GROMACS .gro file of N, CA and C in nm:
model
  243
    1PRO      N    1  -1.109  -0.317   0.578
    1PRO     CA    2  -1.240  -0.252   0.580
    1PRO      C    3  -1.272  -0.184   0.447
    2ILE      N    4  -1.397  -0.184   0.412
    2ILE     CA    5  -1.441  -0.125   0.284
    2ILE      C    6  -1.406   0.023   0.276
    3GLU      N    7  -1.411   0.091   0.388
    3GLU     CA    8  -1.379   0.235   0.388
    3GLU      C    9  -1.236   0.262   0.342
    4GLU      N   10  -1.150   0.164   0.355
    4GLU     CA   11  -1.009   0.182   0.319
    4GLU      C   12  -0.976   0.139   0.176
    5LEU      N   13  -1.074   0.086   0.104
    5LEU     CA   14  -1.049   0.048  -0.035
    5LEU      C   15  -1.028   0.172  -0.120
    6PRO      N   16  -0.938   0.166  -0.217
    6PRO     CA   17  -0.918   0.282  -0.305
    6PRO      C   18  -1.041   0.304  -0.393
    7SER      N   19  -1.057   0.423  -0.442
    7SER     CA   20  -1.176   0.459  -0.521
    7SER      C   21  -1.185   0.381  -0.652
    8HIS      N   22  -1.076   0.321  -0.697
    8HIS     CA   23  -1.078   0.243  -0.821
    8HIS      C   24  -1.099   0.093  -0.796
    9ALA      N   25  -1.124   0.056  -0.670
    9ALA     CA   26  -1.142  -0.086  -0.636
    9ALA      C   27  -1.271  -0.141  -0.698
   10VAL      N   28  -1.271  -0.271  -0.720
   10VAL     CA   29  -1.389  -0.342  -0.771
   10VAL      C   30  -1.424  -0.450  -0.668
   11TRP      N   31  -1.548  -0.454  -0.626
   11TRP     CA   32  -1.593  -0.554  -0.530
   11TRP      C   33  -1.668  -0.663  -0.606
   12ALA      N   34  -1.618  -0.784  -0.598
   12ALA     CA   35  -1.683  -0.899  -0.663
   12ALA      C   36  -1.736  -0.991  -0.554
   13ASP      N   37  -1.865  -0.998  -0.541
   13ASP     CA   38  -1.929  -1.077  -0.437
   13ASP      C   39  -1.984  -1.204  -0.501
   14ILE      N   40  -1.955  -1.319  -0.444
   14ILE     CA   41  -2.003  -1.445  -0.502
   14ILE      C   42  -2.103  -1.515  -0.411
   15ASN      N   43  -2.169  -1.440  -0.329
   15ASN     CA   44  -2.268  -1.495  -0.238
   15ASN      C   45  -2.400  -1.510  -0.313
   16TYR      N   46  -2.455  -1.630  -0.309
   16TYR     CA   47  -2.580  -1.658  -0.381
   16TYR      C   48  -2.703  -1.650  -0.292
   17TRP      N   49  -2.686  -1.643  -0.164
   17TRP     CA   50  -2.797  -1.661  -0.072
   17TRP      C   51  -2.854  -1.532  -0.015
   18MET      N   52  -2.786  -1.421  -0.032
   18MET     CA   53  -2.830  -1.296   0.028
   18MET      C   54  -2.849  -1.192  -0.083
   19PRO      N   55  -2.971  -1.145  -0.105
   19PRO     CA   56  -2.993  -1.052  -0.217
   19PRO      C   57  -2.917  -0.920  -0.207
   20ASN      N   58  -2.899  -0.867  -0.089
   20ASN     CA   59  -2.828  -0.740  -0.073
   20ASN      C   60  -2.729  -0.748   0.042
   21PRO      N   61  -2.615  -0.815   0.020
   21PRO     CA   62  -2.517  -0.825   0.128
   21PRO      C   63  -2.470  -0.687   0.173
   22PRO      N   64  -2.450  -0.670   0.302
   22PRO     CA   65  -2.410  -0.538   0.352
   22PRO      C   66  -2.281  -0.485   0.290
   23GLN      N   67  -2.186  -0.573   0.263
   23GLN     CA   68  -2.060  -0.528   0.203
   23GLN      C   69  -2.083  -0.475   0.062
   24LEU      N   70  -2.168  -0.543  -0.013
   24LEU     CA   71  -2.197  -0.499  -0.150
   24LEU      C   72  -2.265  -0.362  -0.147
   25GLU      N   73  -2.361  -0.347  -0.058
   25GLU     CA   74  -2.431  -0.218  -0.046
   25GLU      C   75  -2.334  -0.107  -0.003
   26ALA      N   76  -2.244  -0.139   0.089
   26ALA     CA   77  -2.147  -0.039   0.134
   26ALA      C   78  -2.058   0.006   0.019
   27CYS      N   79  -2.018  -0.088  -0.065
   27CYS     CA   80  -1.935  -0.054  -0.181
   27CYS      C   81  -2.014   0.029  -0.281
   28ARG      N   82  -2.139  -0.007  -0.303
   28ARG     CA   83  -2.223   0.073  -0.394
   28ARG      C   84  -2.236   0.216  -0.342
   29LYS      N   85  -2.260   0.230  -0.213
   29LYS     CA   86  -2.274   0.364  -0.154
   29LYS      C   87  -2.147   0.446  -0.170
   30ARG      N   88  -2.033   0.380  -0.170
   30ARG     CA   89  -1.906   0.449  -0.192
   30ARG      C   90  -1.882   0.479  -0.339
   31GLY      N   91  -1.965   0.424  -0.426
   31GLY     CA   92  -1.949   0.448  -0.568
   31GLY      C   93  -1.850   0.354  -0.636
   32LEU      N   94  -1.815   0.245  -0.565
   32LEU     CA   95  -1.723   0.149  -0.625
   32LEU      C   96  -1.795   0.063  -0.728
   33LEU      N   97  -1.722   0.012  -0.822
   33LEU     CA   98  -1.775  -0.081  -0.920
   33LEU      C   99  -1.799  -0.213  -0.848
   34VAL      N  100  -1.918  -0.273  -0.866
   34VAL     CA  101  -1.949  -0.398  -0.796
   34VAL      C  102  -2.005  -0.502  -0.892
   35SER      N  103  -1.983  -0.626  -0.856
   35SER     CA  104  -2.043  -0.740  -0.925
   35SER      C  105  -2.105  -0.827  -0.817
   36ASP      N  106  -2.233  -0.859  -0.833
   36ASP     CA  107  -2.303  -0.934  -0.728
   36ASP      C  108  -2.293  -1.086  -0.741
   37GLY      N  109  -2.223  -1.136  -0.841
   37GLY     CA  110  -2.205  -1.281  -0.856
   37GLY      C  111  -2.315  -1.350  -0.932
   38LEU      N  112  -2.422  -1.277  -0.963
   38LEU     CA  113  -2.534  -1.340  -1.033
   38LEU      C  114  -2.495  -1.386  -1.173
   39GLY      N  115  -2.415  -1.307  -1.241
   39GLY     CA  116  -2.370  -1.346  -1.375
   39GLY      C  117  -2.293  -1.477  -1.373
   40MET      N  118  -2.207  -1.492  -1.274
   40MET     CA  119  -2.131  -1.616  -1.261
   40MET      C  120  -2.225  -1.734  -1.235
   41LEU      N  121  -2.320  -1.715  -1.146
   41LEU     CA  122  -2.417  -1.821  -1.115
   41LEU      C  123  -2.495  -1.862  -1.240
   42VAL      N  124  -2.545  -1.765  -1.314
   42VAL     CA  125  -2.624  -1.794  -1.435
   42VAL      C  126  -2.539  -1.869  -1.537
   43HIS      N  127  -2.420  -1.820  -1.564
   43HIS     CA  128  -2.337  -1.884  -1.666
   43HIS      C  129  -2.290  -2.024  -1.625
   44GLN      N  130  -2.264  -2.043  -1.496
   44GLN     CA  131  -2.230  -2.178  -1.449
   44GLN      C  132  -2.351  -2.271  -1.466
   45GLY      N  133  -2.470  -2.220  -1.433
   45GLY     CA  134  -2.590  -2.301  -1.447
   45GLY      C  135  -2.621  -2.336  -1.591
   46VAL      N  136  -2.606  -2.240  -1.681
   46VAL     CA  137  -2.630  -2.263  -1.824
   46VAL      C  138  -2.533  -2.368  -1.877
   47GLN      N  139  -2.407  -2.357  -1.839
   47GLN     CA  140  -2.307  -2.453  -1.885
   47GLN      C  141  -2.336  -2.592  -1.829
   48SER      N  142  -2.367  -2.600  -1.702
   48SER     CA  143  -2.398  -2.729  -1.639
   48SER      C  144  -2.520  -2.793  -1.704
   49PHE      N  145  -2.622  -2.715  -1.731
   49PHE     CA  146  -2.743  -2.766  -1.795
   49PHE      C  147  -2.709  -2.826  -1.931
   50GLU      N  148  -2.627  -2.754  -2.007
   50GLU     CA  149  -2.589  -2.805  -2.139
   50GLU      C  150  -2.510  -2.935  -2.128
   51TRP      N  151  -2.418  -2.943  -2.032
   51TRP     CA  152  -2.340  -3.066  -2.016
   51TRP      C  153  -2.429  -3.184  -1.977
   52PHE      N  154  -2.524  -3.162  -1.888
   52PHE     CA  155  -2.605  -3.272  -1.837
   52PHE      C  156  -2.723  -3.308  -1.926
   53VAL      N  157  -2.781  -3.210  -1.992
   53VAL     CA  158  -2.902  -3.234  -2.071
   53VAL      C  159  -2.873  -3.237  -2.220
   54GLY      N  160  -2.764  -3.174  -2.260
   54GLY     CA  161  -2.728  -3.173  -2.401
   54GLY      C  162  -2.798  -3.065  -2.482
   55LYS      N  163  -2.863  -2.973  -2.415
   55LYS     CA  164  -2.931  -2.862  -2.484
   55LYS      C  165  -2.883  -2.731  -2.423
   56SER      N  166  -2.868  -2.633  -2.510
   56SER     CA  167  -2.822  -2.503  -2.459
   56SER      C  168  -2.941  -2.414  -2.426
   57VAL      N  169  -2.918  -2.325  -2.334
   57VAL     CA  170  -3.018  -2.226  -2.294
   57VAL      C  171  -2.948  -2.090  -2.301
   58PRO      N  172  -3.008  -1.993  -2.367
   58PRO     CA  173  -2.947  -1.860  -2.369
   58PRO      C  174  -2.943  -1.802  -2.227
   59PRO      N  175  -2.828  -1.754  -2.184
   59PRO     CA  176  -2.819  -1.697  -2.048
   59PRO      C  177  -2.925  -1.591  -2.021
   60GLN      N  178  -2.962  -1.513  -2.122
   60GLN     CA  179  -3.061  -1.407  -2.099
   60GLN      C  180  -3.195  -1.466  -2.055
   61HIS      N  181  -3.229  -1.585  -2.103
   61HIS     CA  182  -3.354  -1.649  -2.060
   61HIS      C  183  -3.350  -1.677  -1.910
   62VAL      N  184  -3.235  -1.716  -1.861
   62VAL     CA  185  -3.220  -1.744  -1.717
   62VAL      C  186  -3.227  -1.614  -1.637
   63PHE      N  187  -3.158  -1.510  -1.685
   63PHE     CA  188  -3.166  -1.379  -1.619
   63PHE      C  189  -3.311  -1.332  -1.613
   64ASP      N  190  -3.383  -1.346  -1.724
   64ASP     CA  191  -3.523  -1.303  -1.728
   64ASP      C  192  -3.609  -1.382  -1.631
   65ALA      N  193  -3.586  -1.513  -1.622
   65ALA     CA  194  -3.663  -1.597  -1.530
   65ALA      C  195  -3.635  -1.557  -1.385
   66ILE      N  196  -3.509  -1.530  -1.355
   66ILE     CA  197  -3.474  -1.487  -1.219
   66ILE      C  198  -3.539  -1.353  -1.187
   67ALA      N  199  -3.533  -1.261  -1.282
   67ALA     CA  200  -3.593  -1.129  -1.260
   67ALA      C  201  -3.743  -1.142  -1.237
   68HIS      N  202  -3.808  -1.226  -1.316
   68HIS     CA  203  -3.953  -1.247  -1.302
   68HIS      C  204  -3.985  -1.308  -1.165
   69THR      N  205  -3.912  -1.411  -1.128
   69THR     CA  206  -3.935  -1.478  -1.000
   69THR      C  207  -3.906  -1.385  -0.884
   70THR      N  208  -3.796  -1.312  -0.891
   70THR     CA  209  -3.759  -1.221  -0.783
   70THR      C  210  -3.865  -1.114  -0.765
   71THR      N  211  -3.912  -1.057  -0.875
   71THR     CA  212  -4.014  -0.953  -0.869
   71THR      C  213  -4.146  -1.010  -0.818
   72ALA      N  214  -4.179  -1.131  -0.861
   72ALA     CA  215  -4.304  -1.193  -0.818
   72ALA      C  216  -4.302  -1.220  -0.668
   73LEU      N  217  -4.186  -1.259  -0.616
   73LEU     CA  218  -4.177  -1.290  -0.474
   73LEU      C  219  -4.167  -1.164  -0.388
   74ASP      N  220  -4.098  -1.063  -0.437
   74ASP     CA  221  -4.076  -0.942  -0.359
   74ASP      C  222  -4.069  -0.821  -0.452
   75PRO      N  223  -4.180  -0.750  -0.469
   75PRO     CA  224  -4.180  -0.635  -0.562
   75PRO      C  225  -4.080  -0.526  -0.527
   76LYS      N  226  -4.029  -0.525  -0.403
   76LYS     CA  227  -3.932  -0.424  -0.362
   76LYS      C  228  -3.790  -0.465  -0.394
   77SER      N  229  -3.770  -0.589  -0.439
   77SER     CA  230  -3.635  -0.638  -0.464
   77SER      C  231  -3.572  -0.564  -0.581
   78PRO      N  232  -3.438  -0.553  -0.579
   78PRO     CA  233  -3.370  -0.483  -0.689
   78PRO      C  234  -3.384  -0.560  -0.820
   79LYS      N  235  -3.383  -0.486  -0.927
   79LYS     CA  236  -3.390  -0.553  -1.059
   79LYS      C  237  -3.265  -0.632  -1.084
   80VAL      N  238  -3.282  -0.743  -1.152
   80VAL     CA  239  -3.170  -0.829  -1.186
   80VAL      C  240  -3.118  -0.787  -1.321
   81ARG      N  241  -2.986  -0.782  -1.336
   81ARG     CA  242  -2.928  -0.748  -1.465
   81ARG      C  243  -2.912  -0.872  -1.548
   0.00000   0.00000   0.00000
């Protein structure tokens, strides 16, 4: 259970389908360091794009596009890093 994690624990969530998983939120509320998996998704996508298309895309462009799309779809959604 999350309540039993030590205060120095890090929660790394790799779920791509749920914007605010309950476990991630519970860890944030406890003040634990968290990673929502978005960075991994973006970097995997950037690398795959380069392999298949032969052109590179700066990861920040993808983060910005996701942030724009997320905000456009749901203004209450958390900002994307």
